[in-house]
GROMACS .gro file of C-alpha atoms in nm:
model
  373
    1MET     CA    1   8.838  17.813  17.134
    2THR     CA    2   9.206  17.744  17.295
    3PRO     CA    3   9.298  17.377  17.478
    4SER     CA    4   9.149  17.440  17.794
    5GLU     CA    5   8.818  17.509  17.664
    6VAL     CA    6   8.867  17.156  17.474
    7ARG     CA    7   8.921  17.021  17.733
    8ASP     CA    8   8.620  17.149  17.920
    9LEU     CA    9   8.399  16.898  17.662
   10PHE     CA   10   8.587  16.602  17.710
   11PRO     CA   11   8.394  16.441  18.069
   12ILE     CA   12   8.632  16.145  18.079
   13VAL     CA   13   8.994  16.418  18.193
   14GLN     CA   14   8.724  16.490  18.511
   15GLU     CA   15   8.853  16.121  18.628
   16ARG     CA   16   9.081  16.056  18.396
   17ALA     CA   17   9.455  16.093  18.189
   18TYR     CA   18   9.318  15.954  17.829
   19LEU     CA   19   9.627  15.902  17.639
   20PHE     CA   20   9.522  15.680  17.385
   21SER     CA   21   9.332  15.910  17.081
   22GLY     CA   22   9.551  15.684  16.820
   23GLY     CA   23   9.367  15.408  16.921
   24MET     CA   24   9.027  15.545  16.963
   25ALA     CA   25   8.902  15.916  17.137
   26PRO     CA   26   8.636  15.980  17.371
   27ALA     CA   27   8.299  16.115  17.369
   28SER     CA   28   8.342  16.493  17.384
   29THR     CA   29   7.997  16.641  17.565
   30PRO     CA   30   7.896  16.783  17.153
   31MET     CA   31   7.959  16.433  17.019
   32LEU     CA   32   7.677  16.289  17.298
   33THR     CA   33   7.451  16.548  17.261
   34ALA     CA   34   7.447  16.512  16.854
   35LEU     CA   35   7.405  16.076  16.970
   36ASP     CA   36   7.117  16.196  17.169
   37HIS     CA   37   6.960  16.392  16.895
   38HIS     CA   38   7.042  16.082  16.665
   39LEU     CA   39   6.840  15.861  16.841
   40ALA     CA   40   6.518  16.026  16.957
   41ALA     CA   41   6.466  16.090  16.558
   42LEU     CA   42   6.521  15.709  16.482
   43ALA     CA   43   6.299  15.705  16.800
   44HIS     CA   44   6.013  15.912  16.670
   45ARG     CA   45   6.079  16.096  16.382
   46THR     CA   46   6.268  15.804  16.204
   47GLY     CA   47   6.124  15.936  15.874
   48ASP     CA   48   6.340  16.220  15.890
   49LEU     CA   49   6.662  16.086  15.880
   50TYR     CA   50   6.658  15.937  15.532
   51PRO     CA   51   6.598  16.215  15.312
   52SER     CA   52   6.841  16.419  15.522
   53PHE     CA   53   7.131  16.176  15.530
   54MET     CA   54   7.272  16.324  15.190
   55GLU     CA   55   7.289  16.677  15.338
   56GLU     CA   56   7.466  16.495  15.641
   57THR     CA   57   7.718  16.318  15.484
   58ARG     CA   58   7.781  16.609  15.233
   59ALA     CA   59   7.830  16.824  15.551
   60LEU     CA   60   8.068  16.570  15.662
   61ARG     CA   61   8.287  16.608  15.383
   62GLU     CA   62   8.290  16.972  15.314
   63ARG     CA   63   8.369  16.975  15.732
   64LEU     CA   64   8.634  16.731  15.668
   65ALA     CA   65   8.773  16.918  15.340
   66ALA     CA   66   8.824  17.273  15.563
   67LEU     CA   67   9.030  17.112  15.804
   68MET     CA   68   9.259  16.940  15.578
   69GLY     CA   69   9.260  17.156  15.263
   70ALA     CA   70   9.090  16.960  15.027
   71ASP     CA   71   8.768  16.986  14.837
   72ALA     CA   72   8.469  16.865  14.959
   73GLU     CA   73   8.392  16.648  14.568
   74GLU     CA   74   8.768  16.450  14.719
   75ILE     CA   75   8.581  16.309  15.031
   76VAL     CA   76   8.460  15.896  15.027
   77VAL     CA   77   8.305  15.836  15.306
   78ASN     CA   78   8.353  15.458  15.412
   79ASP     CA   79   8.403  15.312  15.729
   80SER     CA   80   8.750  15.267  15.807
   81THR     CA   81   9.084  15.352  15.715
   82SER     CA   82   9.160  15.014  15.557
   83ALA     CA   83   8.872  15.029  15.360
   84GLY     CA   84   9.004  15.364  15.186
   85SER     CA   85   9.352  15.207  15.173
   86SER     CA   86   9.177  14.915  14.974
   87LEU     CA   87   8.979  15.089  14.732
   88ALA     CA   88   9.323  15.342  14.661
   89VAL     CA   89   9.477  15.012  14.563
   90SER     CA   90   9.223  14.945  14.354
   91LEU     CA   91   9.216  15.234  14.147
   92VAL     CA   92   9.605  15.172  14.032
   93THR     CA   93   9.684  15.023  13.718
   94PRO     CA   94   9.960  14.741  13.769
   95THR     CA   95  10.218  14.738  13.492
   96PRO     CA   96  10.394  14.431  13.377
   97GLY     CA   97  10.720  14.471  13.552
   98GLY     CA   98  10.662  14.761  13.789
   99ASN     CA   99  10.705  14.771  14.137
  100VAL     CA  100  10.535  14.915  14.469
  101VAL     CA  101  10.742  15.096  14.713
  102PHE     CA  102  10.691  15.076  15.130
  103ASP     CA  103  10.893  15.168  15.398
  104GLY     CA  104  11.025  14.988  15.644
  105PHE     CA  105  10.748  15.035  15.902
  106PRO     CA  106  10.456  14.939  15.711
  107TYR     CA  107  10.078  14.899  15.829
  108PRO     CA  108   9.907  14.562  15.740
  109SER     CA  109   9.642  14.738  15.547
  110SER     CA  110   9.885  14.889  15.327
  111VAL     CA  111  10.094  14.643  15.226
  112TYR     CA  112   9.787  14.365  15.176
  113PRO     CA  113   9.586  14.477  14.925
  114TRP     CA  114   9.878  14.430  14.687
  115MET     CA  115   9.905  14.047  14.741
  116LEU     CA  116   9.572  14.040  14.571
  117PRO     CA  117   9.594  14.015  14.214
  118PRO     CA  118   9.608  14.131  13.920
  119ARG     CA  119   9.853  14.406  14.159
  120ASP     CA  120  10.030  14.056  14.364
  121MET     CA  121  10.218  14.028  14.020
  122LEU     CA  122  10.413  14.337  14.105
  123GLU     CA  123  10.756  14.363  14.280
  124ARG     CA  124  10.717  14.485  14.668
  125ARG     CA  125  11.049  14.701  14.792
  126PHE     CA  126  11.073  14.730  15.151
  127VAL     CA  127  11.316  15.040  15.256
  128ALA     CA  128  11.537  14.983  15.568
  129PRO     CA  129  11.508  15.224  15.869
  130ARG     CA  130  11.864  15.381  16.009
  131ASP     CA  131  11.878  15.508  16.349
  132GLY     CA  132  11.541  15.463  16.373
  133LEU     CA  133  11.445  15.654  16.085
  134ILE     CA  134  11.328  15.649  15.748
  135HIS     CA  135  11.547  15.885  15.538
  136LEU     CA  136  11.405  16.018  15.231
  137GLU     CA  137  11.730  15.947  15.007
  138ASP     CA  138  11.664  15.610  15.039
  139MET     CA  139  11.313  15.606  14.997
  140GLU     CA  140  11.441  15.795  14.647
  141ARG     CA  141  11.665  15.515  14.557
  142ALA     CA  142  11.405  15.254  14.579
  143ILE     CA  143  11.202  15.428  14.335
  144ASP     CA  144  11.254  15.403  13.971
  145ASP     CA  145  11.077  15.450  13.681
  146GLU     CA  146  10.883  15.115  13.680
  147THR     CA  147  10.785  15.203  13.996
  148VAL     CA  148  10.328  15.257  13.985
  149ALA     CA  149  10.319  15.303  14.372
  150VAL     CA  150  10.477  15.476  14.697
  151SER     CA  151  10.229  15.313  15.015
  152VAL     CA  152  10.372  15.501  15.362
  153SER     CA  153  10.195  15.594  15.633
  154HIS     CA  154  10.208  15.948  15.735
  155VAL     CA  155  10.307  15.904  16.106
  156THR     CA  156  10.410  15.528  16.204
  157PRO     CA  157  10.234  15.385  16.438
  158ALA     CA  158  10.479  15.168  16.579
  159GLN     CA  159  10.763  15.391  16.546
  160GLY     CA  160  10.550  15.745  16.558
  161PHE     CA  161  10.764  15.838  16.238
  162ARG     CA  162  10.672  16.110  16.027
  163HIS     CA  163  10.693  16.168  15.681
  164ASP     CA  164  10.743  16.468  15.491
  165LEU     CA  165  10.493  16.386  15.251
  166THR     CA  166  10.541  16.711  15.016
  167ALA     CA  167  10.840  16.582  14.980
  168LEU     CA  168  10.829  16.237  14.851
  169ALA     CA  169  10.513  16.328  14.692
  170GLU     CA  170  10.770  16.516  14.455
  171ILE     CA  171  10.976  16.242  14.439
  172VAL     CA  172  10.733  15.992  14.371
  173HIS     CA  173  10.572  16.202  14.037
  174ALA     CA  174  10.904  16.276  13.914
  175HIS     CA  175  10.910  15.890  13.825
  176GLY     CA  176  10.548  15.928  13.733
  177ALA     CA  177  10.386  15.684  14.020
  178LEU     CA  178  10.134  15.780  14.255
  179LEU     CA  179  10.153  15.848  14.668
  180LEU     CA  180   9.944  15.653  14.861
  181VAL     CA  181   9.938  15.742  15.228
  182ASP     CA  182   9.800  15.592  15.531
  183GLY     CA  183   9.702  15.926  15.809
  184ALA     CA  184   9.528  15.709  16.044
  185GLN     CA  185   9.771  15.901  16.298
  186SER     CA  186   9.772  16.208  16.175
  187ALA     CA  187   9.477  16.350  16.056
  188GLY     CA  188   9.318  16.549  16.346
  189ALA     CA  189   9.697  16.570  16.484
  190LEU     CA  190   9.925  16.743  16.227
  191ASN     CA  191   9.812  17.076  16.056
  192ILE     CA  192   9.804  16.878  15.680
  193ASN     CA  193   9.691  17.068  15.355
  194LEU     CA  194   9.600  16.755  15.092
  195HIS     CA  195   9.681  16.988  14.777
  196ALA     CA  196   9.945  17.167  14.886
  197SER     CA  197  10.132  16.800  15.009
  198GLY     CA  198  10.062  16.593  14.656
  199VAL     CA  199   9.974  16.327  14.816
  200ASP     CA  200   9.712  16.144  14.515
  201PHE     CA  201   9.517  15.909  14.754
  202PHE     CA  202   9.530  15.998  15.185
  203ALA     CA  203   9.299  15.737  15.390
  204THR     CA  204   9.188  15.777  15.772
  205THR     CA  205   8.926  15.673  15.999
  206ALA     CA  206   8.699  15.939  16.194
  207MET     CA  207   8.761  15.699  16.555
  208LYS     CA  208   9.129  15.877  16.670
  209TRP     CA  209   9.284  16.198  16.648
  210LEU     CA  210   8.967  16.324  16.466
  211LEU     CA  211   8.748  16.307  16.755
  212GLY     CA  212   8.487  16.070  16.589
  213THR     CA  213   8.373  15.726  16.609
  214ALA     CA  214   8.449  15.413  16.489
  215GLY     CA  215   8.229  15.276  16.173
  216VAL     CA  216   8.339  15.643  15.927
  217GLY     CA  217   8.680  15.672  15.777
  218PHE     CA  218   8.736  15.927  15.489
  219LEU     CA  219   8.951  15.828  15.119
  220TYR     CA  220   9.073  16.159  14.997
  221VAL     CA  221   9.095  16.085  14.594
  222ALA     CA  222   9.303  16.407  14.471
  223LYS     CA  223   9.060  16.538  14.175
  224ARG     CA  224   9.328  16.440  13.900
  225HIS     CA  225   9.192  16.063  13.978
  226LEU     CA  226   8.858  16.112  13.967
  227GLU     CA  227   8.746  15.938  13.636
  228ARG     CA  228   8.951  15.674  13.777
  229GLN     CA  229   8.659  15.327  13.732
  230PRO     CA  230   8.628  15.209  14.079
  231PRO     CA  231   8.607  14.840  14.132
  232THR     CA  232   8.224  14.839  14.243
  233ALA     CA  233   7.936  15.090  14.208
  234GLY     CA  234   7.599  15.098  14.387
  235TRP     CA  235   7.322  15.322  14.344
  236VAL     CA  236   7.520  15.599  14.520
  237SER     CA  237   7.785  15.626  14.303
  238THR     CA  238   7.554  15.679  14.011
  239THR     CA  239   7.355  15.952  13.863
  240GLN     CA  240   7.000  15.720  13.879
  241THR     CA  241   6.901  15.832  13.540
  242ASP     CA  242   6.943  15.546  13.354
  243MET     CA  243   6.909  15.177  13.445
  244GLU     CA  244   7.012  15.043  13.105
  245ARG     CA  245   7.370  15.255  13.107
  246LEU     CA  246   7.626  15.342  13.361
  247ARG     CA  247   7.656  15.699  13.474
  248LEU     CA  248   7.870  15.714  13.748
  249LEU     CA  249   7.907  16.051  13.942
  250PRO     CA  250   8.221  16.265  13.881
  251SER     CA  251   8.332  16.359  14.208
  252ALA     CA  252   8.464  16.109  14.444
  253GLU     CA  253   8.080  15.969  14.539
  254ARG     CA  254   8.116  15.769  14.268
  255PHE     CA  255   8.375  15.510  14.464
  256GLN     CA  256   8.046  15.539  14.769
  257LEU     CA  257   7.800  15.251  14.732
  258GLY     CA  258   7.522  15.319  14.990
  259MET     CA  259   7.397  15.446  15.255
  260PRO     CA  260   7.692  15.513  15.550
  261ASN     CA  261   7.653  15.482  15.892
  262LEU     CA  262   7.457  15.765  16.002
  263MET     CA  263   7.455  15.765  16.390
  264GLY     CA  264   7.800  15.767  16.264
  265VAL     CA  265   7.791  16.043  16.063
  266ALA     CA  266   7.626  16.240  16.351
  267ALA     CA  267   7.872  16.169  16.612
  268CYS     CA  268   8.172  16.262  16.385
  269LEU     CA  269   8.076  16.595  16.288
  270PRO     CA  270   8.060  16.766  16.672
  271GLY     CA  271   8.492  16.613  16.643
  272ILE     CA  272   8.572  16.826  16.326
  273GLU     CA  273   8.391  17.130  16.407
  274ILE     CA  274   8.582  17.129  16.762
  275LEU     CA  275   8.920  17.102  16.572
  276LEU     CA  276   8.784  17.348  16.279
  277GLU     CA  277   8.748  17.573  16.575
  278THR     CA  278   9.048  17.554  16.724
  279GLY     CA  279   9.256  17.544  16.439
  280MET     CA  280   9.473  17.266  16.340
  281GLU     CA  281   9.791  17.503  16.346
  282THR     CA  282   9.697  17.560  16.723
  283VAL     CA  283   9.670  17.153  16.752
  284GLU     CA  284   9.981  17.101  16.608
  285SER     CA  285  10.142  17.272  16.833
  286HIS     CA  286   9.931  17.174  17.169
  287VAL     CA  287  10.011  16.825  17.059
  288LEU     CA  288  10.414  16.846  16.995
  289ASP     CA  289  10.449  17.035  17.301
  290LEU     CA  290  10.271  16.750  17.492
  291THR     CA  291  10.493  16.510  17.318
  292ALA     CA  292  10.798  16.654  17.357
  293HIS     CA  293  10.798  16.627  17.739
  294CYS     CA  294  10.624  16.295  17.772
  295ILE     CA  295  10.962  16.220  17.584
  296ASP     CA  296  11.183  16.373  17.812
  297GLY     CA  297  11.022  16.274  18.090
  298LEU     CA  298  11.062  15.873  17.972
  299ARG     CA  299  11.425  15.927  17.846
  300GLU     CA  300  11.487  16.107  18.190
  301ARG     CA  301  11.402  15.779  18.325
  302GLY     CA  302  11.617  15.567  18.116
  303ILE     CA  303  11.359  15.447  17.888
  304SER     CA  304  11.415  15.324  17.540
  305VAL     CA  305  11.200  15.586  17.332
  306ARG     CA  306  11.145  15.506  16.962
  307THR     CA  307  11.067  15.834  16.849
  308SER     CA  308  11.227  16.128  16.723
  309SER     CA  309  11.297  16.437  16.948
  310ASP     CA  310  11.267  16.646  16.622
  311PRO     CA  311  10.907  16.782  16.619
  312ALA     CA  312  10.903  16.759  16.201
  313LEU     CA  313  10.963  16.394  16.250
  314ARG     CA  314  10.703  16.331  16.490
  315GLY     CA  315  10.336  16.337  16.558
  316GLY     CA  316  10.067  16.255  16.813
  317VAL     CA  317  10.222  15.928  16.873
  318ILE     CA  318  10.462  15.839  17.130
  319ALA     CA  319  10.638  15.512  17.095
  320ALA     CA  320  10.871  15.305  17.369
  321GLU     CA  321  11.029  14.994  17.446
  322ILE     CA  322  10.938  14.874  17.750
  323ASP     CA  323  11.048  14.492  17.833
  324ASP     CA  324  10.734  14.504  18.097
  325ALA     CA  325  10.493  14.716  17.888
  326GLY     CA  326  10.240  14.478  17.965
  327ASP     CA  327  10.244  14.486  18.309
  328LEU     CA  328  10.267  14.877  18.335
  329GLN     CA  329   9.979  14.936  18.126
  330ALA     CA  330   9.752  14.728  18.337
  331TYR     CA  331   9.898  14.918  18.635
  332LEU     CA  332   9.857  15.237  18.492
  333THR     CA  333   9.491  15.154  18.347
  334ALA     CA  334   9.441  15.101  18.770
  335GLN     CA  335   9.547  15.455  18.811
  336GLY     CA  336   9.374  15.600  18.591
  337VAL     CA  337   9.593  15.643  18.333
  338ASP     CA  338   9.521  15.519  17.977
  339THR     CA  339   9.765  15.386  17.741
  340TYR     CA  340   9.859  15.127  17.531
  341PHE     CA  341  10.085  14.826  17.444
  342LEU     CA  342  10.135  14.521  17.221
  343ARG     CA  343  10.459  14.309  17.328
  344ASN     CA  344  10.709  14.529  17.443
  345LEU     CA  345  10.569  14.867  17.226
  346PHE     CA  346  10.430  15.121  17.476
  347ARG     CA  347  10.265  15.398  17.335
  348VAL     CA  348  10.157  15.768  17.491
  349ASP     CA  349   9.917  15.968  17.228
  350PRO     CA  350   9.855  16.290  17.341
  351HIS     CA  351   9.590  16.519  17.196
  352ILE     CA  352   9.456  16.850  17.217
  353PHE     CA  353   9.187  16.792  17.544
  354ASN     CA  354   9.559  16.678  17.736
  355ASP     CA  355   9.753  16.888  17.942
  356ARG     CA  356  10.090  16.892  18.110
  357SER     CA  357   9.901  16.775  18.375
  358ASP     CA  358   9.763  16.431  18.217
  359ILE     CA  359  10.207  16.347  18.110
  360ASP     CA  360  10.287  16.465  18.461
  361ARG     CA  361  10.031  16.194  18.565
  362LEU     CA  362  10.153  15.895  18.358
  363LEU     CA  363  10.547  15.990  18.424
  364ALA     CA  364  10.416  16.005  18.821
  365GLY     CA  365  10.240  15.660  18.745
  366ILE     CA  366  10.539  15.498  18.620
  367ASP     CA  367  10.755  15.605  18.865
  368ALA     CA  368  10.488  15.472  19.144
  369PHE     CA  369  10.502  15.092  18.881
  370ARG     CA  370  10.896  15.116  18.951
  371ALA     CA  371  10.877  15.102  19.326
  372SER     CA  372  10.642  14.880  19.324
  373GLN     CA  373  10.837  14.599  19.142
   0.00000   0.00000   0.00000
């Protein structure tokens, strides 16, 4: 499937230049069809949904694993990136005198779980950026033999900075530590091979670049960690053969408690299928082309862009600094261009269903906004 064929599957592009896939993906026509089928079953064949949910969840895990270079048995289906990040932290054993290392662009759900007992006794180290980047050698200096874990976002949401996970994992593992990754801004936008990367845990959500919906998330638990004890247990996590004894499943399903969001599962399968049919090499190449075009256009207008021009150091998130970002975002929304702002942060997140005309529409909107002031 080509990017133009993917574009035809998204009704929103007929009306708007939707440039915020890093927040929430718009619905595709296959997703809408899947939801119609699910609602029809819920209304008229409700009993069919109960016995089939394990099969649909298994299909979701298999497709995500195929997309991201993992095995289905390593995928936990949950409800959000934050849920996955918190679960991953709970699987790390704290040690007296130990520390956990973050970069200087942390996301709250990657940090806060470390502040809860018993892991609150670990020293928390933050590696400051230089020249707007996190340098691998600075991360390496912060990691030592007392480090129990390193926690980073693959692509940071407020800067659009992209870590080299493979290089970072080698450093982390050389000290006997674990690498925990928030992949909410990279899964579905970048060509990721989790096995090759060496990461230990990778949490993400379906609602952004994976072209799914809110209420469904995933945690990758590398096979070497599947024997770890979960913090909680439910009927899905066990073999259910003996009520007198807990028998946890050998797969990542041991970390799942009960029935997932069935409507969410139905809505998420089509997005992953679109990405599989397109191929993640094509998706990444297309996203990087659009981000380059956008960064060039913003900088030509004198806008301070936080995100690197180097394609190896970015994904689909473009972050810029604009004093009147809120007013600009409101103006663009009224003009049919969807972006994001937070205080002076202005974000543009193009995906596979976007093309250069969307970026050009954005840039023209910025020019019109400035002319109106």
